[in-house]
C-alpha atoms as a PDB file:
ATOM      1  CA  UNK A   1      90.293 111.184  83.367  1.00  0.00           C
ATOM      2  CA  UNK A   2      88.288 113.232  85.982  1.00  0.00           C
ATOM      3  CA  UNK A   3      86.865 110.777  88.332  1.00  0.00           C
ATOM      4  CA  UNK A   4      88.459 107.541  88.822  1.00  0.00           C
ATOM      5  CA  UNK A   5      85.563 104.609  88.759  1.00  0.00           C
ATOM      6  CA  UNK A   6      88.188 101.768  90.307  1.00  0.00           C
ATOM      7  CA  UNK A   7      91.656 101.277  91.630  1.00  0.00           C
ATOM      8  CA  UNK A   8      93.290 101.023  88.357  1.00  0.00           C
ATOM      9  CA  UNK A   9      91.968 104.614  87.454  1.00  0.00           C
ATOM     10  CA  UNK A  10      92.764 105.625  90.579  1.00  0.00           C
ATOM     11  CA  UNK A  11      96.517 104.500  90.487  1.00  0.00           C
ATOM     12  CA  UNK A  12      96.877 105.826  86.911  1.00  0.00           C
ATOM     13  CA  UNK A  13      95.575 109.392  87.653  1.00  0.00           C
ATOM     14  CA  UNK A  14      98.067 109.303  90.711  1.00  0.00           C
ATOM     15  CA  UNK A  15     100.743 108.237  89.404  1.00  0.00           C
ATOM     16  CA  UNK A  16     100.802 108.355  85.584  1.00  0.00           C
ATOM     17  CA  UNK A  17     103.290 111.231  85.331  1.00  0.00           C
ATOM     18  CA  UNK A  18     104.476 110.466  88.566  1.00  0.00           C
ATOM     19  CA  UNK A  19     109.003 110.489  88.755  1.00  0.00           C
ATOM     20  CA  UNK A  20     110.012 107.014  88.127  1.00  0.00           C
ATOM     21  CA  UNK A  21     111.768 106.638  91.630  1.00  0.00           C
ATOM     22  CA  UNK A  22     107.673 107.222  93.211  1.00  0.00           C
ATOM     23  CA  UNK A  23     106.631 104.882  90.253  1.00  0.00           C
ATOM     24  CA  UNK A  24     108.351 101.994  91.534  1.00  0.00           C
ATOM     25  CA  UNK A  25     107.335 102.578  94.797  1.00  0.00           C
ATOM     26  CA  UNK A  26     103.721 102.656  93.915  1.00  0.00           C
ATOM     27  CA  UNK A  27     104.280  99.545  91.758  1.00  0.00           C
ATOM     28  CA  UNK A  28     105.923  97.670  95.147  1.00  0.00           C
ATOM     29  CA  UNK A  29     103.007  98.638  96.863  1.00  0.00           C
ATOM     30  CA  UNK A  30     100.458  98.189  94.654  1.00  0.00           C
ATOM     31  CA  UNK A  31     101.751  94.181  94.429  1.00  0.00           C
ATOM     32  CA  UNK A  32     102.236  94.169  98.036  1.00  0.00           C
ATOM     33  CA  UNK A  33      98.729  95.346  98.608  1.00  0.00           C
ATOM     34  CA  UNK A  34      97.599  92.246  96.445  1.00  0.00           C
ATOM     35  CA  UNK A  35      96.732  94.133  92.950  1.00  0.00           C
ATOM     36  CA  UNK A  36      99.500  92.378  91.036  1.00  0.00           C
ATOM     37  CA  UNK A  37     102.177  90.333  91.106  1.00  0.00           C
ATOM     38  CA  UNK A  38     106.483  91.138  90.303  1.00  0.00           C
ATOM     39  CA  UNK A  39     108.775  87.946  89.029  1.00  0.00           C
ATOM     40  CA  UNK A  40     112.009  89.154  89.290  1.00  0.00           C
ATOM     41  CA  UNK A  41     115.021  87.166  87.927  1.00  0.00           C
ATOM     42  CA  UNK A  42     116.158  86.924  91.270  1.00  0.00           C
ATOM     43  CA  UNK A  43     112.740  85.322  92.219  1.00  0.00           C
ATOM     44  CA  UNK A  44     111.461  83.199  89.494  1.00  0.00           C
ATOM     45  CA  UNK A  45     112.338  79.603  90.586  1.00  0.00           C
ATOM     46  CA  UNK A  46     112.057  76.129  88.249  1.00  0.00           C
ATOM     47  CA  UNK A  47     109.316  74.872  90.458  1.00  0.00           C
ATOM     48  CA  UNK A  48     106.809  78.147  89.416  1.00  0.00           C
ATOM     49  CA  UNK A  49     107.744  78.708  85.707  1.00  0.00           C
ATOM     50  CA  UNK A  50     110.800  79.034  83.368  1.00  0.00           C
ATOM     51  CA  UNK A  51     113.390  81.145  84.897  1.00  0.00           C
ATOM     52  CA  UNK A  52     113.786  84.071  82.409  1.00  0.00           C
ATOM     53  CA  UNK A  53     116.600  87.483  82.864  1.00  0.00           C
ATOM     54  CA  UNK A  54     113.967  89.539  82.065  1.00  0.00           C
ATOM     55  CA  UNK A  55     111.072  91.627  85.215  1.00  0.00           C
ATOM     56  CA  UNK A  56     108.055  90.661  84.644  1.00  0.00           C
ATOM     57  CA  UNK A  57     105.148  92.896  86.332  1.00  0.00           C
ATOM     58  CA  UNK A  58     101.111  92.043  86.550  1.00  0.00           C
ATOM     59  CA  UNK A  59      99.230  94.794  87.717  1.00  0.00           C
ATOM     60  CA  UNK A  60      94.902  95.105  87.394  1.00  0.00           C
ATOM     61  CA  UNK A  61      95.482  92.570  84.840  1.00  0.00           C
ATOM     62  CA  UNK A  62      98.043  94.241  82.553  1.00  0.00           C
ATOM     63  CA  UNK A  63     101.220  92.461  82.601  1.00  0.00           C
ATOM     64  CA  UNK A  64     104.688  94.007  80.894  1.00  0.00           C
ATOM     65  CA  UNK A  65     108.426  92.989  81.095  1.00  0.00           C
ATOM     66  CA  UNK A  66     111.810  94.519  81.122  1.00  0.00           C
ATOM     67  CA  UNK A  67     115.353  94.272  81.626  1.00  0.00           C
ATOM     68  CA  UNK A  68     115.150  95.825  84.525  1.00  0.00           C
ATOM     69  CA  UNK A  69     112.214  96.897  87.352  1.00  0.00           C
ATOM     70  CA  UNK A  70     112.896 100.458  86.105  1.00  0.00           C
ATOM     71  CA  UNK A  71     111.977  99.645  82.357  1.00  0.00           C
ATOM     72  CA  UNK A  72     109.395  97.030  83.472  1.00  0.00           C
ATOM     73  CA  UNK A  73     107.512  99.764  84.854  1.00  0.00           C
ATOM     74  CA  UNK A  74     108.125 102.330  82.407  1.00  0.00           C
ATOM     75  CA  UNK A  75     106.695  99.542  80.011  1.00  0.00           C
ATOM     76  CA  UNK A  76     103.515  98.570  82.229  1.00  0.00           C
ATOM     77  CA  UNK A  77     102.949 102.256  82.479  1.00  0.00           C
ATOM     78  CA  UNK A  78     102.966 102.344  78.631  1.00  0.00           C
ATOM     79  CA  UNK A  79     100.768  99.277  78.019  1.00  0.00           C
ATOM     80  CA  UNK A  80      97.897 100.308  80.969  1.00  0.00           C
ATOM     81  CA  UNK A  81      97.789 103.907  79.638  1.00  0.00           C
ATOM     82  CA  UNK A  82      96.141 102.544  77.006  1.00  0.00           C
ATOM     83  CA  UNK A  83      94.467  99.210  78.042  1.00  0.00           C
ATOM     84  CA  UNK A  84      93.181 100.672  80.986  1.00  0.00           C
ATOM     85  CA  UNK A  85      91.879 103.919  79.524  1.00  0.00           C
ATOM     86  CA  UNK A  86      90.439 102.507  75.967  1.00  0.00           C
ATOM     87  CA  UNK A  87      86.905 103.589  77.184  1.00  0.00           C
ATOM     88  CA  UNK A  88      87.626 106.546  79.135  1.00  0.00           C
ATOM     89  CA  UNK A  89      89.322 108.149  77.407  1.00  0.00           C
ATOM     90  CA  UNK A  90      93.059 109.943  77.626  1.00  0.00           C
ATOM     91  CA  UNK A  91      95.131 110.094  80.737  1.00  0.00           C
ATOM     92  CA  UNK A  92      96.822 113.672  79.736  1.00  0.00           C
END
């Protein structure tokens, strides 16, 4: 990807091969900025939906889950390399 054409390209080539400590962070911020949304088990609640064990992450419309944040985010990152990319091509 050589010129990022949104914010989800522009996330990706930042932080794509990024450590996974500075993944989560970007993730955190990312929902915190508004892009996305995190249910944690800690947070889902009976009045918003089915409480569940498992992370759940939405971010620029590609959601993934996990047993924990750490694999929840290793998962999204899985899932939006190639959602996100089918039409640009590879992230490498």
């Amino acid at each position: 990807m050589s010129d990022p054409q949104n914010v989800s390209d522009y996330f990706m080539m930042h932080h794509a091969h990024a450590p996974a400590d500075q993944r989560g962070g970007a993730v955190r911020a990312a929902v915190a900025c508004g892009h996305g949304s995190l249910i944690t088990p800690e947070t889902a609640d009976a009045h918003s939906r089915p409480a569940s064990h498992l992370y759940e992450l939405d971010l620029f419309s590609v959601t993934a889950t996990g047993c924990t944040f750490d694999a929840c985010v290793e998962n999204w990152f899985r899932v939006a390399a190639r959602v996100l990319d089918c039409d640009a091509g590879a992230i490498a």
